[in-house]
Coordinates of C-alpha atoms (C1' of nucleotides) and ligand atoms in Angstrom, one line a residue:
Chain A
X1 CA 53.0 -4.2 137.4
X2 CA 55.2 -6.2 135.1
X3 CA 57.2 -4.3 132.5
X4 CA 58.1 -5.6 129.0
X5 CA 61.4 -5.3 127.2
X6 CA 59.8 -2.9 124.7
X7 CA 58.7 -0.6 127.5
X8 CA 62.1 -0.8 129.3
X9 CA 63.7 0.3 126.0
X10 CA 61.4 3.2 125.5
X11 CA 62.0 4.5 129.0
X12 CA 65.8 4.1 128.7
X13 CA 65.8 6.0 125.4
X14 CA 63.6 8.8 126.7
X15 CA 66.0 9.0 129.7
X16 CA 69.0 9.2 127.4
X17 CA 67.4 11.9 125.3
X18 CA 66.5 13.9 128.5
X19 CA 70.2 13.9 129.6
X20 CA 71.2 16.4 126.9
X21 CA 68.2 18.8 127.0
X22 CA 65.6 20.3 129.2
X23 CA 63.0 20.3 126.6
X24 CA 60.3 17.7 126.2
X25 CA 61.3 14.8 124.0
X26 CA 59.8 14.6 120.6
X27 CA 58.1 11.5 119.0
X28 CA 60.5 11.6 116.1
X29 CA 63.6 11.6 118.3
X30 CA 62.4 8.5 120.1
X31 CA 61.4 6.9 116.9
X32 CA 64.9 7.3 115.6
X33 CA 66.6 5.7 118.6
X34 CA 64.2 2.9 119.1
X35 CA 64.3 2.2 115.3
X36 CA 60.5 2.3 115.2
X37 CA 58.1 4.4 113.2
X38 CA 56.7 7.6 114.7
X39 CA 53.2 6.1 114.7
X40 CA 54.3 3.2 116.9
X41 CA 56.0 5.6 119.3
X42 CA 52.8 7.7 119.6
X43 CA 51.0 4.5 120.6
X44 CA 53.5 3.5 123.2
X45 CA 53.7 7.0 124.7
X46 CA 49.9 6.9 125.2
X47 CA 50.1 3.5 126.9
X48 CA 53.1 4.4 129.1
X49 CA 51.3 7.6 130.0
X50 CA 48.3 5.5 131.2
X51 CA 50.7 3.6 133.4
X52 CA 52.1 6.8 134.9
X53 CA 55.7 6.3 133.7
X54 CA 55.7 9.4 131.5
X55 CA 53.9 12.8 131.2
X56 CA 52.7 13.1 127.7
X57 CA 50.5 15.6 126.0
X58 CA 49.5 15.1 122.4
X59 CA 51.8 17.1 120.0
X60 CA 53.7 18.5 123.0
X61 CA 56.3 15.8 123.5
X62 CA 57.0 13.7 126.6
X63 CA 59.1 13.6 129.7
X64 CA 59.7 10.9 132.3
X65 CA 57.7 10.9 135.5
X66 CA 59.5 10.3 138.8
X67 CA 58.6 6.6 138.6
X68 CA 59.6 6.4 134.9
X69 CA 62.9 8.0 135.7
X70 CA 63.6 5.5 138.5
X71 CA 62.8 2.6 136.2
X72 CA 65.1 4.1 133.5
X73 CA 67.9 4.5 136.0
X74 CA 67.6 0.9 137.1
X75 CA 68.1 -0.2 133.5
X76 CA 71.0 2.1 133.0
X77 CA 72.5 0.8 136.2
X78 CA 72.2 -2.8 135.0
X79 CA 73.5 -1.9 131.5
X80 CA 76.6 -0.2 132.8
X81 CA 77.4 -2.8 135.5
X82 CA 77.2 -5.6 132.9
X83 CA 79.5 -3.6 130.6
X84 CA 82.0 -3.4 133.4
X85 CA 81.7 -7.2 133.9
X86 CA 82.2 -7.9 130.2
X87 CA 85.3 -5.8 130.0
X88 CA 87.0 -6.5 133.4
X89 CA 86.0 -10.1 133.9
X90 CA 85.3 -11.5 130.4
X91 CA 88.1 -9.7 128.6
X92 CA 86.0 -7.9 126.0
X93 CA 87.2 -4.6 124.5
X94 CA 85.1 -1.5 125.4
X95 CA 83.8 -1.3 121.9
X96 CA 82.4 -4.8 121.9
X97 CA 80.2 -4.8 124.9
X98 CA 77.3 -2.5 124.2
X99 CA 75.1 -4.9 122.2
X100 CA 75.5 -7.7 124.8
X101 CA 74.7 -5.3 127.6
X102 CA 71.5 -4.3 125.7
X103 CA 70.3 -7.8 126.3
X104 CA 71.7 -8.3 129.8
X105 CA 70.1 -5.0 131.1
X106 CA 66.7 -6.7 131.0
X107 CA 67.6 -9.6 133.3
X108 CA 65.4 -9.2 136.3
X109 CA 66.9 -10.0 139.7
X110 CA 67.7 -7.2 142.2
X111 CA 69.9 -9.5 144.3
X112 CA 71.9 -10.6 141.2
X113 CA 72.7 -6.9 140.4
X114 CA 73.7 -6.2 144.0
X115 CA 76.0 -9.2 144.0
X116 CA 77.4 -8.3 140.6
X117 CA 78.0 -4.7 141.9
X118 CA 80.0 -6.2 144.8
X119 CA 81.8 -8.7 142.6
X120 CA 83.0 -5.8 140.4
X121 CA 84.1 -3.8 143.5
X122 CA 81.4 -1.2 143.3
X123 CA 82.6 0.6 140.2
X124 CA 81.6 4.3 139.8
X125 CA 81.8 4.4 136.0
X126 CA 81.4 2.0 133.1
X127 CA 84.1 1.2 130.6
X128 CA 83.1 4.4 128.6
X129 CA 83.4 6.7 131.6
X130 CA 79.7 6.9 132.2
X131 CA 78.5 7.1 135.8
X132 CA 76.7 4.1 137.3
X133 CA 73.6 4.9 139.4
X134 CA 73.3 3.2 142.8
X135 CA 70.2 1.2 143.8
X136 CA 68.4 4.3 144.7
X137 CA 69.0 5.7 141.3
X138 CA 71.5 8.3 142.4
X139 CA 74.3 9.0 140.1
X140 CA 77.7 9.4 141.7
X141 CA 78.9 13.0 141.5
X142 CA 82.1 12.6 139.5
X143 CA 84.5 15.3 140.1
X144 CA 85.3 15.3 136.4
X145 CA 84.0 13.8 133.3
X146 CA 84.5 14.1 129.5
X147 CA 83.4 17.3 127.9
X148 CA 81.6 15.1 125.4
X149 CA 79.2 14.1 128.2
X150 CA 78.3 17.7 129.2
X151 CA 74.7 18.6 128.4
X152 CA 73.9 21.7 126.3
X153 CA 73.9 25.1 128.0
X154 CA 75.4 23.8 131.3
X155 CA 78.5 25.7 132.4
X156 CA 81.6 23.8 133.5
X157 CA 85.3 24.2 134.1
X158 CA 88.2 22.6 132.3
X159 CA 90.0 20.5 135.0
X160 CA 92.1 18.1 133.0
X161 CA 92.6 15.9 129.9
X162 CA 92.2 12.2 129.3
X163 CA 95.2 12.0 127.0
X164 CA 98.5 13.7 127.0
X165 CA 100.0 13.3 123.6
X166 CA 101.8 16.4 122.4
X167 CA 99.7 16.9 119.3
X168 CA 96.5 16.9 121.4
X169 CA 97.8 19.3 124.0
X170 CA 99.2 21.6 121.3
X171 CA 95.7 21.7 119.7
X172 CA 94.2 22.7 123.0
X173 CA 96.6 25.6 123.3
X174 CA 95.7 26.7 119.8
X175 CA 92.0 26.6 120.7
X176 CA 92.7 28.6 123.9
X177 CA 91.6 25.6 126.0
X178 CA 93.6 25.7 129.2
X179 CA 93.0 24.6 132.8
X180 CA 90.4 26.6 134.5
X181 CA 88.7 27.8 131.3
X182 CA 84.9 28.3 131.7
X183 CA 83.2 26.1 129.1
X184 CA 79.6 25.9 127.8
X185 CA 78.3 23.8 125.0
X186 CA 76.1 25.8 122.6
X187 CA 75.4 23.2 120.0
X188 CA 75.8 19.4 119.3
X189 CA 75.9 18.2 115.7
X190 CA 74.2 14.9 115.2
X191 CA 76.2 14.3 112.1
X192 CA 79.7 13.9 113.5
X193 CA 79.0 14.7 117.2
X194 CA 81.2 17.8 116.9
X195 CA 80.2 20.5 119.4
X196 CA 79.9 24.3 119.4
X197 CA 81.8 25.4 122.5
X198 CA 81.9 28.8 124.2
X199 CA 85.2 29.3 126.0
X200 CA 85.5 32.0 128.6
X201 CA 82.4 33.9 127.4
X202 CA 83.9 34.4 123.9
X203 CA 82.3 33.5 120.6
X204 CA 81.6 29.8 120.2
X205 CA 84.1 27.7 118.3
X206 CA 83.7 24.2 116.9
X207 CA 85.6 21.2 118.2
X208 CA 85.5 17.6 117.1
X209 CA 84.0 14.8 119.2
X210 CA 87.5 13.3 119.5
X211 CA 88.7 16.5 121.3
X212 CA 85.5 16.7 123.4
X213 CA 86.0 13.1 124.6
X214 CA 89.5 13.9 125.9
X215 CA 88.8 17.1 127.6
X216 CA 87.8 16.6 131.3
X217 CA 85.5 19.1 132.9
X218 CA 83.9 19.7 136.3
X219 CA 80.5 21.4 136.9
Chain B
X1 CA 66.4 -17.4 111.0
X2 CA 65.9 -15.6 114.3
X3 CA 64.4 -17.6 117.2
X4 CA 62.2 -16.2 119.9
X5 CA 62.3 -16.8 123.6
X6 CA 59.0 -18.7 123.4
X7 CA 60.4 -21.0 120.7
X8 CA 63.6 -21.6 122.7
X9 CA 61.6 -22.5 125.7
X10 CA 59.5 -25.0 123.8
X11 CA 62.6 -26.7 122.3
X12 CA 64.3 -26.9 125.7
X13 CA 61.3 -28.5 127.3
X14 CA 60.8 -31.0 124.5
X15 CA 64.5 -31.8 124.9
X16 CA 64.1 -32.3 128.7
X17 CA 61.1 -34.6 128.2
X18 CA 63.0 -36.6 125.6
X19 CA 65.8 -37.3 128.0
X20 CA 63.7 -39.7 130.0
X21 CA 61.8 -41.6 127.3
X22 CA 62.2 -42.9 123.8
X23 CA 58.5 -42.3 122.9
X24 CA 57.3 -39.2 121.1
X25 CA 56.4 -36.3 123.4
X26 CA 52.8 -35.5 124.0
X27 CA 51.1 -32.2 123.7
X28 CA 49.9 -32.3 127.3
X29 CA 53.3 -33.0 128.7
X30 CA 54.7 -30.0 127.0
X31 CA 51.7 -27.9 128.1
X32 CA 52.3 -28.8 131.7
X33 CA 56.0 -27.8 131.6
X34 CA 55.5 -24.6 129.6
X35 CA 52.6 -23.6 131.7
X36 CA 50.5 -23.1 128.6
X37 CA 47.2 -24.7 127.4
X38 CA 47.3 -27.7 125.1
X39 CA 45.7 -25.7 122.3
X40 CA 48.6 -23.2 122.4
X41 CA 51.1 -26.0 122.3
X42 CA 49.5 -27.6 119.3
X43 CA 49.8 -24.3 117.5
X44 CA 53.5 -23.9 118.3
X45 CA 54.3 -27.4 117.3
X46 CA 52.7 -26.8 113.9
X47 CA 54.8 -23.7 113.5
X48 CA 58.1 -25.2 114.7
X49 CA 57.5 -28.2 112.4
X50 CA 57.3 -25.7 109.5
X51 CA 60.7 -24.4 110.5
X52 CA 62.1 -27.9 110.6
X53 CA 63.0 -27.9 114.3
X54 CA 60.7 -30.8 115.2
X55 CA 59.0 -33.8 113.6
X56 CA 55.4 -33.5 114.3
X57 CA 52.4 -35.5 113.2
X58 CA 48.9 -34.6 114.4
X59 CA 47.8 -36.7 117.3
X60 CA 51.1 -38.7 117.2
X61 CA 53.3 -36.4 119.4
X62 CA 56.5 -34.7 118.6
X63 CA 60.3 -35.2 118.6
X64 CA 63.2 -32.9 118.0
X65 CA 64.9 -32.9 114.6
X66 CA 68.7 -32.9 114.5
X67 CA 68.6 -29.1 114.2
X68 CA 66.1 -28.7 117.0
X69 CA 68.2 -30.8 119.2
X70 CA 71.3 -28.7 118.5
X71 CA 69.4 -25.6 119.4
X72 CA 68.1 -27.2 122.6
X73 CA 71.6 -28.3 123.6
X74 CA 72.9 -24.7 123.0
X75 CA 70.3 -23.4 125.4
X76 CA 71.0 -26.1 128.0
X77 CA 74.7 -25.3 127.7
X78 CA 74.0 -21.6 128.4
X79 CA 71.6 -22.4 131.2
X80 CA 74.0 -24.6 133.0
X81 CA 77.1 -22.4 132.5
X82 CA 75.2 -19.4 133.9
X83 CA 74.2 -21.6 136.9
X84 CA 77.8 -22.3 137.6
X85 CA 78.6 -18.6 137.3
X86 CA 75.8 -17.7 139.7
X87 CA 77.0 -20.2 142.3
X88 CA 80.8 -20.1 142.0
X89 CA 81.2 -16.4 141.2
X90 CA 78.2 -14.6 142.6
X91 CA 77.8 -16.6 145.8
X92 CA 74.2 -17.9 145.2
X93 CA 73.1 -21.2 146.7
X94 CA 72.2 -24.0 144.3
X95 CA 68.5 -23.7 145.0
X96 CA 68.5 -20.0 144.1
X97 CA 69.9 -20.0 140.6
X98 CA 67.4 -21.8 138.3
X99 CA 65.0 -18.9 137.8
X100 CA 67.8 -16.4 137.0
X101 CA 69.4 -18.9 134.6
X102 CA 66.0 -19.3 132.8
X103 CA 66.5 -15.7 131.8
X104 CA 70.2 -15.7 131.1
X105 CA 70.0 -18.8 128.9
X106 CA 68.4 -16.6 126.2
X107 CA 71.3 -14.1 125.9
X108 CA 72.6 -14.3 122.4
X109 CA 76.4 -14.2 122.0
X110 CA 78.5 -17.2 121.1
X111 CA 81.7 -15.4 122.1
X112 CA 80.3 -14.4 125.5
X113 CA 79.5 -18.0 126.2
X114 CA 82.9 -19.2 125.2
X115 CA 84.5 -16.6 127.4
X116 CA 82.2 -17.5 130.3
X117 CA 83.1 -21.2 129.8
X118 CA 86.8 -20.3 130.1
X119 CA 86.3 -17.9 133.0
X120 CA 84.6 -20.8 134.9
X121 CA 87.4 -23.1 134.0
X122 CA 85.5 -25.3 131.6
X123 CA 83.1 -27.0 134.1
X124 CA 81.8 -30.4 133.1
X125 CA 78.7 -30.2 135.3
X126 CA 76.4 -27.5 136.7
X127 CA 75.7 -26.9 140.4
X128 CA 73.1 -29.7 140.4
X129 CA 75.4 -32.2 138.8
X130 CA 73.9 -32.0 135.4
X131 CA 76.4 -32.3 132.5
X132 CA 77.2 -29.3 130.4
X133 CA 77.2 -29.8 126.6
X134 CA 80.2 -28.5 124.7
X135 CA 79.8 -26.0 121.8
X136 CA 79.2 -28.9 119.5
X137 CA 76.4 -30.2 121.6
X138 CA 78.2 -33.2 123.0
X139 CA 77.5 -34.1 126.6
X140 CA 80.4 -35.3 128.7
X141 CA 80.0 -38.9 129.7
X142 CA 79.4 -39.0 133.5
X143 CA 79.1 -42.3 135.3
X144 CA 76.6 -41.4 138.0
X145 CA 73.2 -43.1 138.8
X146 CA 70.3 -42.6 141.2
X147 CA 71.0 -43.3 144.9
X148 CA 67.9 -45.5 144.8
X149 CA 69.9 -48.0 142.7
X150 CA 72.8 -48.2 145.0
X151 CA 73.2 -51.5 146.8
X152 CA 73.3 -51.9 150.6
X153 CA 76.6 -51.2 152.3
X154 CA 78.3 -49.9 149.2
X155 CA 80.0 -46.5 149.6
X156 CA 79.3 -43.8 147.1
X157 CA 79.7 -40.0 146.6
X158 CA 76.9 -37.6 146.0
X159 CA 77.5 -36.0 142.6
X160 CA 74.2 -34.5 141.5
X161 CA 70.5 -34.3 141.6
X162 CA 67.9 -35.4 139.0
X163 CA 65.6 -32.4 139.8
X164 CA 66.3 -28.8 140.7
X165 CA 63.1 -27.5 142.3
X166 CA 63.8 -25.2 145.2
X167 CA 61.7 -27.3 147.7
X168 CA 63.7 -30.5 146.8
X169 CA 67.1 -28.7 147.1
X170 CA 66.1 -27.1 150.4
X171 CA 65.2 -30.5 151.7
X172 CA 68.6 -31.9 150.8
X173 CA 70.2 -29.0 152.6
X174 CA 68.2 -29.7 155.6
X175 CA 69.3 -33.3 155.5
X176 CA 72.9 -32.2 155.1
X177 CA 73.0 -33.8 151.7
X178 CA 75.4 -31.8 149.5
X179 CA 77.7 -32.4 146.6
X180 CA 80.6 -34.5 147.6
X181 CA 78.9 -36.1 150.6
X182 CA 80.0 -39.7 151.3
X183 CA 76.9 -41.9 151.3
X184 CA 76.2 -45.5 152.3
X185 CA 72.9 -47.3 152.4
X186 CA 72.4 -49.1 155.7
X187 CA 68.8 -50.3 155.3
X188 CA 66.1 -50.7 152.7
X189 CA 62.5 -50.8 153.8
X190 CA 60.4 -53.1 151.7
X191 CA 57.2 -51.3 152.7
X192 CA 57.8 -47.9 151.1
X193 CA 61.3 -48.3 149.6
X194 CA 62.6 -45.7 152.0
X195 CA 66.2 -46.1 152.9
X196 CA 68.5 -45.7 155.9
X197 CA 71.4 -43.6 154.8
X198 CA 74.7 -42.9 156.5
X199 CA 75.9 -39.4 155.5
X200 CA 79.6 -38.6 156.0
X201 CA 80.1 -41.3 158.6
X202 CA 77.3 -39.9 160.8
X203 CA 74.4 -41.8 162.3
X204 CA 72.1 -43.1 159.6
X205 CA 68.9 -41.1 158.8
X206 CA 65.8 -42.1 156.8
X207 CA 65.0 -40.7 153.4
X208 CA 62.1 -41.5 151.1
X209 CA 62.3 -43.3 147.8
X210 CA 61.3 -40.1 146.1
X211 CA 64.4 -38.4 147.5
X212 CA 66.6 -41.4 146.7
X213 CA 65.5 -41.5 143.1
X214 CA 66.5 -37.8 142.7
X215 CA 69.9 -38.0 144.3
X216 CA 72.7 -39.0 141.9
X217 CA 75.8 -40.8 143.1
X218 CA 79.0 -42.2 141.8
X219 CA 80.9 -45.2 143.2
Chain C
dT1 C1' 49.1 36.3 107.6
dT2 C1' 48.6 32.9 104.6
dA3 C1' 50.7 28.9 102.4
dA4 C1' 54.0 25.2 102.5
dA5 C1' 56.6 22.0 104.9
dT6 C1' 57.1 19.1 108.7
dT7 C1' 55.7 16.6 112.6
dT8 C1' 52.5 14.0 115.0
dT9 C1' 48.4 11.4 115.4
dT10 C1' 44.6 8.4 113.9
dA11 C1' 42.8 4.5 111.4
dG12 C1' 43.2 0.1 110.0
dA13 C1' 46.1 -4.0 109.3
dC14 C1' 49.2 -7.8 110.8
dA15 C1' 52.2 -11.4 113.2
dA16 C1' 53.3 -13.7 117.5
dG17 C1' 51.7 -16.0 121.2
dG18 C1' 48.4 -16.6 124.2
dC19 C1' 43.3 -18.1 125.7
dT20 C1' 38.3 -20.7 125.8
dA21 C1' 34.9 -23.6 123.9
dA22 C1' 33.6 -27.0 120.9
dA23 C1' 34.8 -30.8 117.7
dA24 C1' 37.4 -34.7 116.4
dA25 C1' 40.6 -38.4 117.2
dT26 C1' 42.5 -41.7 120.2
dT27 C1' 42.5 -44.8 124.1
dA28 C1' 40.3 -47.3 127.8
dT29 C1' 36.5 -49.8 129.7
dT30 C1' 32.6 -52.4 129.7
Chain D
dA1 C1' 32.3 -54.2 119.5
dA2 C1' 30.3 -50.5 121.5
dT3 C1' 30.5 -46.8 124.6
dA4 C1' 32.9 -43.8 127.7
dA5 C1' 36.8 -41.1 129.0
dT6 C1' 40.7 -38.7 127.7
dT7 C1' 43.7 -36.2 124.6
dT8 C1' 44.4 -33.4 120.9
dT9 C1' 43.0 -30.2 117.4
dT10 C1' 40.2 -26.6 115.3
dA11 C1' 37.8 -22.2 115.4
dG12 C1' 37.5 -17.9 116.9
dC13 C1' 39.0 -14.3 119.9
dC14 C1' 42.5 -11.2 122.5
dT15 C1' 46.7 -8.4 123.7
dT16 C1' 51.2 -6.5 122.5
dG17 C1' 53.9 -4.2 119.6
dT18 C1' 54.7 -3.3 115.2
dC19 C1' 53.6 -1.3 110.3
dT20 C1' 51.5 2.0 106.2
dA21 C1' 48.6 5.5 104.6
dA22 C1' 45.9 9.3 105.5
dA23 C1' 44.4 13.1 108.4
dA24 C1' 45.3 16.7 111.6
dA25 C1' 48.2 19.8 114.1
dT26 C1' 52.2 22.6 114.5
dT27 C1' 56.1 25.0 112.7
dT28 C1' 58.5 27.5 109.1
dA29 C1' 58.6 30.4 105.2
dA30 C1' 56.8 33.4 101.8
Ligands
MN301 MN1 76.3 0.8 126.3
MN302 MN1 78.6 2.4 128.4
MN303 MN1 68.2 -25.0 136.1
MN304 MN1 70.9 -27.1 136.8

DNA sequence: TTAAATTTTTAGACAAGGCTAAAAATTATT
DNA sequence: AATAATTTTTAGCCTTGTCTAAAAATTTAA
């Protein structure tokens, strides 16, 4: 069953939304990311449900089926491998590659992707630190990753920092963020991507996205 | 004015048909190459004429406008550069790259193509010997011609092919005819225009006129 | 526990890019 | 020059993926 660009984009976006929550994904959330109207999303969800790619109940939201998740992971794999290519081989900066990868992720050729993977030396993460799924759709278990990528309500341990400027490290100390601290994200603010963070079972505090990106955690 | 994949394909195919004739291009010829029905072609020609990409008169055939030709050359440039990439960097054979390049040629990013061009060391021809237009749409002047036009006992070098179907390229491989091969015609058979051909100083073999017409050589 | 606000779905429309069948124009053959 | 064959266009229909406006369901607030 052939899949269209539009369908691939919907699956990828549902996947992305699923990463940071366990709830079903809402029509409006999908509409916002696809840049379509909610009515259009409803229609596509009905069609993709027919095809068995998502489990969808009217008014109840949607989640990916096993097949849908595999398709989404294939697209994510392609997107991230192409991003590595663009940065390491073509000399783009990491902030310039996303839009081009949005196009390249739809190129259909399994053997091309395998060769690209080898050409890039089997990278485990893309230029933004995001993990690259293998052909089977399995994400490498990274021993550490940015706090900014930690899903809501999923406990982790602070194991490092991605930056060692004095001002940054002093701020961590002020926040009581030290190696070995038990962390849990309680809230993610759409507006500025700042997060509510519970540190060692205490009352949550707010930290900026800039800080969250530079704090490394392990599950 | 955004351009769709379908439109890009029509322009590219009209360009290709224009390469081997000075006449206007017929609806049926386009239908055959696009794999669409003539009625659909008529409709697209009318629309593309509106947009100023082709000059089209009902029943009289079509030809590219200056703008249309520039668009077509841009696509040809991308197609051929990606084919070089696939062969020289990804390790594909020359008969495996056309279908993938058909997809990659629609990726939209001028800067990506410029970087790719540099990454590949500014190739003048693709893996099939076809010239690669520069950004301005200018084709490098190559001095090759069909093997079928080579006189007896006059050494030449295989520098390209006039066709890149997989069956044809596979036949060449079987015959040990590859880019750079030293060729010399030892015999021409009046009856079917087949030729005796010495390849790299080996014992002569017979090849059909159809093959000889599609093999490009340089003195 | 109603009423109000919000979210989601339905209904109907539209553009792009295809198709088939029939009509019209062009070209080839007597 | 008339007829036959071929090519091209027109007319009408279809699917995909989008939209707006209105209706229905759900959630929030009074
Ligand atoms: Mn990206
Ligand atoms: Mn990325
Ligand atoms: Mn090609
Ligand atoms: Mn080629």
